[in-house]
Amino acid sequence: MRLILEPRAAPPVWAKWAAPFAALAVTGLIGAIIFALLGKPPIESLRVMFLDPLLDPLSLEDVVVKSAPLVLIAVGLVFAYRSNNWNIGAEGQFVIGGLIAGGLAVAAAGGGASGPWLIVAMLAGGALGGIAWGAIPALLKIRFGASEILTSLMLVYVAEKILDYLVRGPWRDPKGFNFPQTISFEGWARLPTLGDGRFHIGIVLTLAIALFAAFVLARTLYGFSIRTFGESPRAARFAGFSPAKVSLSAFAISGGLAGLAGAIEVAGPIGQLQPSISPGYGFTAIIVAFLGRLSPIGCIFAGLALAVSFIGGEQAQILLNIPLDLTKVLQAVLLFAILGADALTRFRPRLIRSAGAAV
Amino acid sequence: MSESPPEDDTPLVAARGIVKTFGAFTALGGVDLTVKRGEIHALLGENGAGKSTLIKILGGLLAPDAGTITWDGRPVAIDDPATARALGIGIVFQHFALFEALTVAENIALALGPSVTPRNAARLVEALGSEHGLPVPADREVGTLSVGERQRVEILRCLAQKPRLLILDEPTSVLTPQEAADLFATLRRLAAGGCSVLFISHKLDEVRALTSAATILRAGKVVAHADPRRETAASLAAAMVGTEIPELKPAAAHALGPPRLVVDQLASHESDPHAVALKDISLEVRGGEIVGIAGIAGNGQKELFAHLAGERLAERAAMIRIDDRDAGMLGPTERRQLGAAFVPEERLGHAAVPNFSLTDNAFVTRHATSGAARGGLLRRSAARRIADAVISRFHVRTRGPGTEARRLSGGNLQKYVIGRDMIADPKVLVVDQPTWGVDAAAAAAIRQALIDLAAEGAAVLVISQDLDELFQVADRIAVLSLGRLGPARPVAALSRTDVGLAMGGIAAAEAERAHEAAAGAGEGTHAPHS
């Protein structure tokens, strides 16, 4: 007996968009089994984790705030993944973006300078920092053929260590009782907020960028070159598109948006630099990108779905004493489920009974 | 052989009512095939007729949805390749499955399982090679062999497993006429020894010369069982295609213009050990003429095309001139803007993006030369007009420009990718294998279009491994062998034999060297079986 995957002649179009929902259902099922094995009530645990955040208006606001960095990073990753550039290091680019923005805020506060330019400089600096950090694996790939998967991933840890050093050393708040963190940012070092103060302007920016990205991808020659490189690199080169330019620009876009997301987090919800400024947004955004079908608009919805799991995970820890790490387990299960669902839309599994003839 | 064949005329293999569907597509709709013992049987049909599906079923690579197969009169289920091998079915596929970094003997040893060491296999290669007239140097790395030699390795690998049915899928498409003649002699000897041969081809003259029975498939159905010796090539072609193939209309007499494509001492350095370096290639194609480049695959065609199309740059700009402009250092887009057009060998994944619609595929070669992407914005309506025009002018059978490229048959997609550039009336057209794997009707249409384009004043360069094609369309032919290009001679002054010899010139010399080496190393060896 062996299992083979036979290509399906024509995978229906709806299957591509049904796959995420199937994956969510499978993840819920596996989640319920894990909860049951942990001795937690499976149905209630699922409700707390995935449903309650959507029902309570306050939690819903949290979900939206939490989704912003996920969506922003994922939209950038769409450009990388659609062009066959496997940027796994958005977490590092996010950290560098936050670090640059935070550094500017610290320096401005130290010099007593402020003004609307500060927040603009923080966001621009964050984006540029992310671009620079993302350009490293791209240049290594172009120049030496180094696997961008490895280099971009390894640079995550480099970025985290740099941040860790800075907040424990030179940038530590002198009046902070030796806590490893910078001063709390104020005034123009913070993002303007909307409404009751929990929504910040970064959410609006994220939405606008996602829509613009969708336009670029679908309607411009640049977007066409990205998609062509992803579908068939030889055809893309034959079309006259430069692989080096596409690799570099795709890494610049994904790194830049991750850096911008880092700057927004630091200037928005967090308001200072700490040894850790991300609960793994850069990695979770990979799941968001795939769950959102590598489409910028799809990423908005997928980002909301993953944000639910973050908020729900915290709730489940408080209410049901379910470890927070389980959230990450379920996010990983979701990634496997979505990749599996994609494989099953393109291939039909078949069990072949072997006659057992041997040669 | 493990068992001696029974002394009656039970066919060796008889397939009845074989059905295979892929989704909504019926590849085989109830096909019968009977191969007698010691018979050379032709399986004929156009691309997409179901030939490959049928042999994959016989080889245990695909399971039929319905139908029965009997072997020596006994019903069998061929569930996997091991079962097929155990029955005695050996297949030589069009695309070889050899490890290039291993020697011939190591490749054969791998196929025979752990009981055979490479040393034993080397002896087996020598013995089988001399028995069947298939000389191959056992200790050479496969990566250094010519395509013809690799095919011999594939055949030897099958023979080492003592097959009773040898299936060859388009075996002559990679051979010179002389190599093909050698292969036929081997196959006749095998058949005389009792081994059945199933020979897949669309070259009808070969089929008539070699085979004594034929099964003709069209669109997944058997349309005729015939004795090819009693048919004409035209009658076989008509059965395959279902209609008569139109004769090519030669171009009306026209004066040749100045050289529009000039290649001047083009050379390339290859870092990949399996690539062929181009050596001092010089060539002129004048407006109004078609120049053919003949040669066996793997003699630098890919590298030459990549340099002409600008996918790879020449060392000096003057090495390639398009309409008197130095183009050697320009990329594909700039060369297209000079009025050149290129059609590579691979349709899917090189000329066209499989998952893109025909409309989107119009952008691939026309984004800079049609106004469909002016200002960096995609104008899909403009691209759709291009796609519509190609579809109607070149009779591309498809549901419309929104259809993905991968859903088109080989012939229809080839008409599309050639037509996509041809409707822009290019000044220079370089096309690699214009009708490879294309059905006869589409091939005729494409060749006619090439002739007509040249008649309008374009310079057309056709790279092809199909000599018949080159003799049909080209005004002059040059032979590419091991990265060197011979002089382009007028077709009227050339015979097929001349070209074939030039194509195989270096391959033949290599085989001779190998022969000598084998004679030196093989002394005292003895056939382990026979």
mmCIF file of N, CA and C in Angstrom, chain B residues 277-337:
data_model
loop_
_atom_site.group_PDB
_atom_site.id
_atom_site.type_symbol
_atom_site.label_atom_id
_atom_site.label_comp_id
_atom_site.label_asym_id
_atom_site.label_seq_id
_atom_site.Cartn_x
_atom_site.Cartn_y
_atom_site.Cartn_z
ATOM 1 N N ALA B 277 29.499 25.243 -24.366
ATOM 2 C CA ALA B 277 30.016 26.581 -24.658
ATOM 3 C C ALA B 277 29.921 26.835 -26.156
ATOM 4 N N LEU B 278 29.492 28.052 -26.507
ATOM 5 C CA LEU B 278 29.439 28.430 -27.917
ATOM 6 C C LEU B 278 30.835 28.867 -28.341
ATOM 7 N N LYS B 279 31.211 28.450 -29.544
ATOM 8 C CA LYS B 279 32.571 28.742 -29.996
ATOM 9 C C LYS B 279 32.519 29.490 -31.318
ATOM 10 N N ASP B 280 32.858 30.766 -31.273
ATOM 11 C CA ASP B 280 33.052 31.573 -32.489
ATOM 12 C C ASP B 280 31.943 31.391 -33.505
ATOM 13 N N ILE B 281 30.727 31.628 -33.066
ATOM 14 C CA ILE B 281 29.605 31.435 -33.979
ATOM 15 C C ILE B 281 29.400 32.691 -34.817
ATOM 16 N N SER B 282 29.402 32.521 -36.118
ATOM 17 C CA SER B 282 29.157 33.641 -37.024
ATOM 18 C C SER B 282 28.057 33.243 -37.991
ATOM 19 N N LEU B 283 27.181 34.195 -38.274
ATOM 20 C CA LEU B 283 25.997 33.868 -39.058
ATOM 21 C C LEU B 283 25.358 35.168 -39.525
ATOM 22 N N GLU B 284 24.816 35.141 -40.726
ATOM 23 C CA GLU B 284 24.065 36.296 -41.231
ATOM 24 C C GLU B 284 22.717 35.810 -41.719
ATOM 25 N N VAL B 285 21.671 36.483 -41.322
ATOM 26 C CA VAL B 285 20.355 36.171 -41.872
ATOM 27 C C VAL B 285 19.846 37.429 -42.545
ATOM 28 N N ARG B 286 19.589 37.327 -43.842
ATOM 29 C CA ARG B 286 19.138 38.504 -44.581
ATOM 30 C C ARG B 286 17.626 38.610 -44.525
ATOM 31 N N GLY B 287 17.141 39.801 -44.704
ATOM 32 C CA GLY B 287 15.701 39.995 -44.779
ATOM 33 C C GLY B 287 15.156 39.164 -45.919
ATOM 34 N N GLY B 288 14.052 38.445 -45.681
ATOM 35 C CA GLY B 288 13.439 37.670 -46.742
ATOM 36 C C GLY B 288 13.870 36.220 -46.792
ATOM 37 N N GLU B 289 14.802 35.819 -45.939
ATOM 38 C CA GLU B 289 15.212 34.413 -45.997
ATOM 39 C C GLU B 289 15.010 33.718 -44.640
ATOM 40 N N ILE B 290 14.921 32.395 -44.720
ATOM 41 C CA ILE B 290 14.853 31.570 -43.519
ATOM 42 C C ILE B 290 16.136 30.759 -43.455
ATOM 43 N N VAL B 291 16.862 30.921 -42.371
ATOM 44 C CA VAL B 291 18.057 30.116 -42.167
ATOM 45 C C VAL B 291 17.740 29.091 -41.084
ATOM 46 N N GLY B 292 18.067 27.841 -41.363
ATOM 47 C CA GLY B 292 17.816 26.779 -40.397
ATOM 48 C C GLY B 292 19.102 26.398 -39.689
ATOM 49 N N ILE B 293 18.986 26.101 -38.386
ATOM 50 C CA ILE B 293 20.138 25.582 -37.659
ATOM 51 C C ILE B 293 19.797 24.170 -37.235
ATOM 52 N N ALA B 294 20.492 23.209 -37.859
ATOM 53 C CA ALA B 294 20.242 21.809 -37.556
ATOM 54 C C ALA B 294 21.183 21.371 -36.447
ATOM 55 N N GLY B 295 20.856 20.278 -35.818
ATOM 56 C CA GLY B 295 21.733 19.763 -34.774
ATOM 57 C C GLY B 295 20.946 18.911 -33.807
ATOM 58 N N ILE B 296 21.661 18.001 -33.171
ATOM 59 C CA ILE B 296 21.033 17.153 -32.161
ATOM 60 C C ILE B 296 20.942 17.964 -30.879
ATOM 61 N N ALA B 297 19.905 17.713 -30.106
ATOM 62 C CA ALA B 297 19.719 18.447 -28.846
ATOM 63 C C ALA B 297 20.986 18.380 -28.014
ATOM 64 N N GLY B 298 21.268 19.470 -27.315
ATOM 65 C CA GLY B 298 22.413 19.459 -26.419
ATOM 66 C C GLY B 298 23.719 19.792 -27.105
ATOM 67 N N ASN B 299 23.656 20.430 -28.255
ATOM 68 C CA ASN B 299 24.884 20.848 -28.923
ATOM 69 C C ASN B 299 25.056 22.362 -28.896
ATOM 70 N N GLY B 300 24.315 23.027 -28.025
ATOM 71 C CA GLY B 300 24.459 24.471 -27.880
ATOM 72 C C GLY B 300 23.231 25.248 -28.309
ATOM 73 N N GLN B 301 22.161 24.538 -28.679
ATOM 74 C CA GLN B 301 20.948 25.239 -29.115
ATOM 75 C C GLN B 301 20.396 26.152 -28.032
ATOM 76 N N LYS B 302 20.301 25.600 -26.804
ATOM 77 C CA LYS B 302 19.752 26.381 -25.694
ATOM 78 C C LYS B 302 20.587 27.632 -25.463
ATOM 79 N N GLU B 303 21.916 27.433 -25.455
ATOM 80 C CA GLU B 303 22.816 28.544 -25.175
ATOM 81 C C GLU B 303 22.730 29.584 -26.296
ATOM 82 N N LEU B 304 22.652 29.117 -27.539
ATOM 83 C CA LEU B 304 22.565 30.049 -28.663
ATOM 84 C C LEU B 304 21.281 30.852 -28.575
ATOM 85 N N PHE B 305 20.168 30.167 -28.291
ATOM 86 C CA PHE B 305 18.901 30.885 -28.204
ATOM 87 C C PHE B 305 18.948 31.929 -27.095
ATOM 88 N N ALA B 306 19.499 31.540 -25.932
ATOM 89 C CA ALA B 306 19.543 32.465 -24.796
ATOM 90 C C ALA B 306 20.357 33.712 -25.150
ATOM 91 N N HIS B 307 21.430 33.529 -25.910
ATOM 92 C CA HIS B 307 22.243 34.695 -26.289
ATOM 93 C C HIS B 307 21.536 35.548 -27.331
ATOM 94 N N LEU B 308 20.842 34.903 -28.267
ATOM 95 C CA LEU B 308 20.151 35.684 -29.292
ATOM 96 C C LEU B 308 18.985 36.457 -28.683
ATOM 97 N N ALA B 309 18.290 35.836 -27.730
ATOM 98 C CA ALA B 309 17.110 36.471 -27.153
ATOM 99 C C ALA B 309 17.478 37.512 -26.100
ATOM 100 N N GLY B 310 18.731 37.529 -25.678
ATOM 101 C CA GLY B 310 19.132 38.506 -24.665
ATOM 102 C C GLY B 310 18.911 38.032 -23.252
ATOM 103 N N GLU B 311 18.516 36.758 -23.091
ATOM 104 C CA GLU B 311 18.415 36.214 -21.733
ATOM 105 C C GLU B 311 19.812 36.111 -21.137
ATOM 106 N N ARG B 312 20.788 35.907 -22.023
ATOM 107 C CA ARG B 312 22.185 36.012 -21.605
ATOM 108 C C ARG B 312 22.859 37.016 -22.520
ATOM 109 N N LEU B 313 23.779 37.772 -21.961
ATOM 110 C CA LEU B 313 24.402 38.826 -22.744
ATOM 111 C C LEU B 313 25.686 38.321 -23.370
ATOM 112 N N ALA B 314 25.982 38.855 -24.539
ATOM 113 C CA ALA B 314 27.238 38.510 -25.201
ATOM 114 C C ALA B 314 28.369 39.281 -24.536
ATOM 115 N N GLU B 315 29.603 38.856 -24.827
ATOM 116 C CA GLU B 315 30.735 39.538 -24.206
ATOM 117 C C GLU B 315 30.945 40.924 -24.804
ATOM 118 N N ARG B 316 30.634 41.075 -26.068
ATOM 119 C CA ARG B 316 30.756 42.383 -26.709
ATOM 120 C C ARG B 316 29.460 42.691 -27.430
ATOM 121 N N ALA B 317 29.111 43.980 -27.439
ATOM 122 C CA ALA B 317 27.836 44.383 -28.037
ATOM 123 C C ALA B 317 27.797 44.043 -29.516
ATOM 124 N N ALA B 318 28.948 44.097 -30.196
ATOM 125 C CA ALA B 318 28.958 43.895 -31.647
ATOM 126 C C ALA B 318 28.841 42.429 -32.037
ATOM 127 N N MET B 319 28.843 41.536 -31.055
ATOM 128 C CA MET B 319 28.740 40.119 -31.395
ATOM 129 C C MET B 319 27.373 39.777 -31.987
ATOM 130 N N ILE B 320 26.352 40.550 -31.619
ATOM 131 C CA ILE B 320 25.022 40.328 -32.182
ATOM 132 C C ILE B 320 24.500 41.664 -32.689
ATOM 133 N N ARG B 321 24.108 41.722 -33.967
ATOM 134 C CA ARG B 321 23.574 42.969 -34.513
ATOM 135 C C ARG B 321 22.179 42.709 -35.060
ATOM 136 N N ILE B 322 21.266 43.576 -34.666
ATOM 137 C CA ILE B 322 19.897 43.493 -35.160
ATOM 138 C C ILE B 322 19.648 44.745 -35.981
ATOM 139 N N ASP B 323 19.400 44.576 -37.270
ATOM 140 C CA ASP B 323 19.196 45.723 -38.160
ATOM 141 C C ASP B 323 20.303 46.757 -37.987
ATOM 142 N N ASP B 324 21.542 46.278 -38.015
ATOM 143 C CA ASP B 324 22.722 47.148 -37.939
ATOM 144 C C ASP B 324 22.900 47.853 -36.608
ATOM 145 N N ARG B 325 22.190 47.443 -35.590
ATOM 146 C CA ARG B 325 22.419 48.026 -34.259
ATOM 147 C C ARG B 325 23.088 46.970 -33.407
ATOM 148 N N ASP B 326 24.137 47.368 -32.700
ATOM 149 C CA ASP B 326 24.805 46.430 -31.812
ATOM 150 C C ASP B 326 23.849 46.053 -30.686
ATOM 151 N N ALA B 327 23.571 44.764 -30.546
ATOM 152 C CA ALA B 327 22.544 44.344 -29.592
ATOM 153 C C ALA B 327 23.062 43.325 -28.590
ATOM 154 N N GLY B 328 24.334 42.989 -28.690
ATOM 155 C CA GLY B 328 24.855 41.899 -27.861
ATOM 156 C C GLY B 328 24.735 42.139 -26.368
ATOM 157 N N MET B 329 24.718 43.401 -25.951
ATOM 158 C CA MET B 329 24.654 43.681 -24.517
ATOM 159 C C MET B 329 23.258 44.134 -24.099
ATOM 160 N N LEU B 330 22.289 44.017 -24.987
ATOM 161 C CA LEU B 330 20.937 44.457 -24.639
ATOM 162 C C LEU B 330 20.130 43.283 -24.066
ATOM 163 N N GLY B 331 19.195 43.591 -23.185
ATOM 164 C CA GLY B 331 18.307 42.572 -22.636
ATOM 165 C C GLY B 331 17.180 42.264 -23.614
ATOM 166 N N PRO B 332 16.344 41.276 -23.279
ATOM 167 C CA PRO B 332 15.272 40.863 -24.196
ATOM 168 C C PRO B 332 14.350 42.021 -24.579
ATOM 169 N N THR B 333 14.016 42.878 -23.614
ATOM 170 C CA THR B 333 13.072 43.951 -23.903
ATOM 171 C C THR B 333 13.642 44.914 -24.939
ATOM 172 N N GLU B 334 14.909 45.316 -24.758
ATOM 173 C CA GLU B 334 15.511 46.263 -25.708
ATOM 174 C C GLU B 334 15.636 45.634 -27.094
ATOM 175 N N ARG B 335 15.928 44.336 -27.136
ATOM 176 C CA ARG B 335 16.040 43.703 -28.455
ATOM 177 C C ARG B 335 14.674 43.663 -29.140
ATOM 178 N N ARG B 336 13.640 43.434 -28.335
ATOM 179 C CA ARG B 336 12.294 43.442 -28.929
ATOM 180 C C ARG B 336 11.978 44.832 -29.447
ATOM 181 N N GLN B 337 12.444 45.852 -28.719
ATOM 182 C CA GLN B 337 12.165 47.213 -29.176
ATOM 183 C C GLN B 337 12.897 47.529 -30.474
#
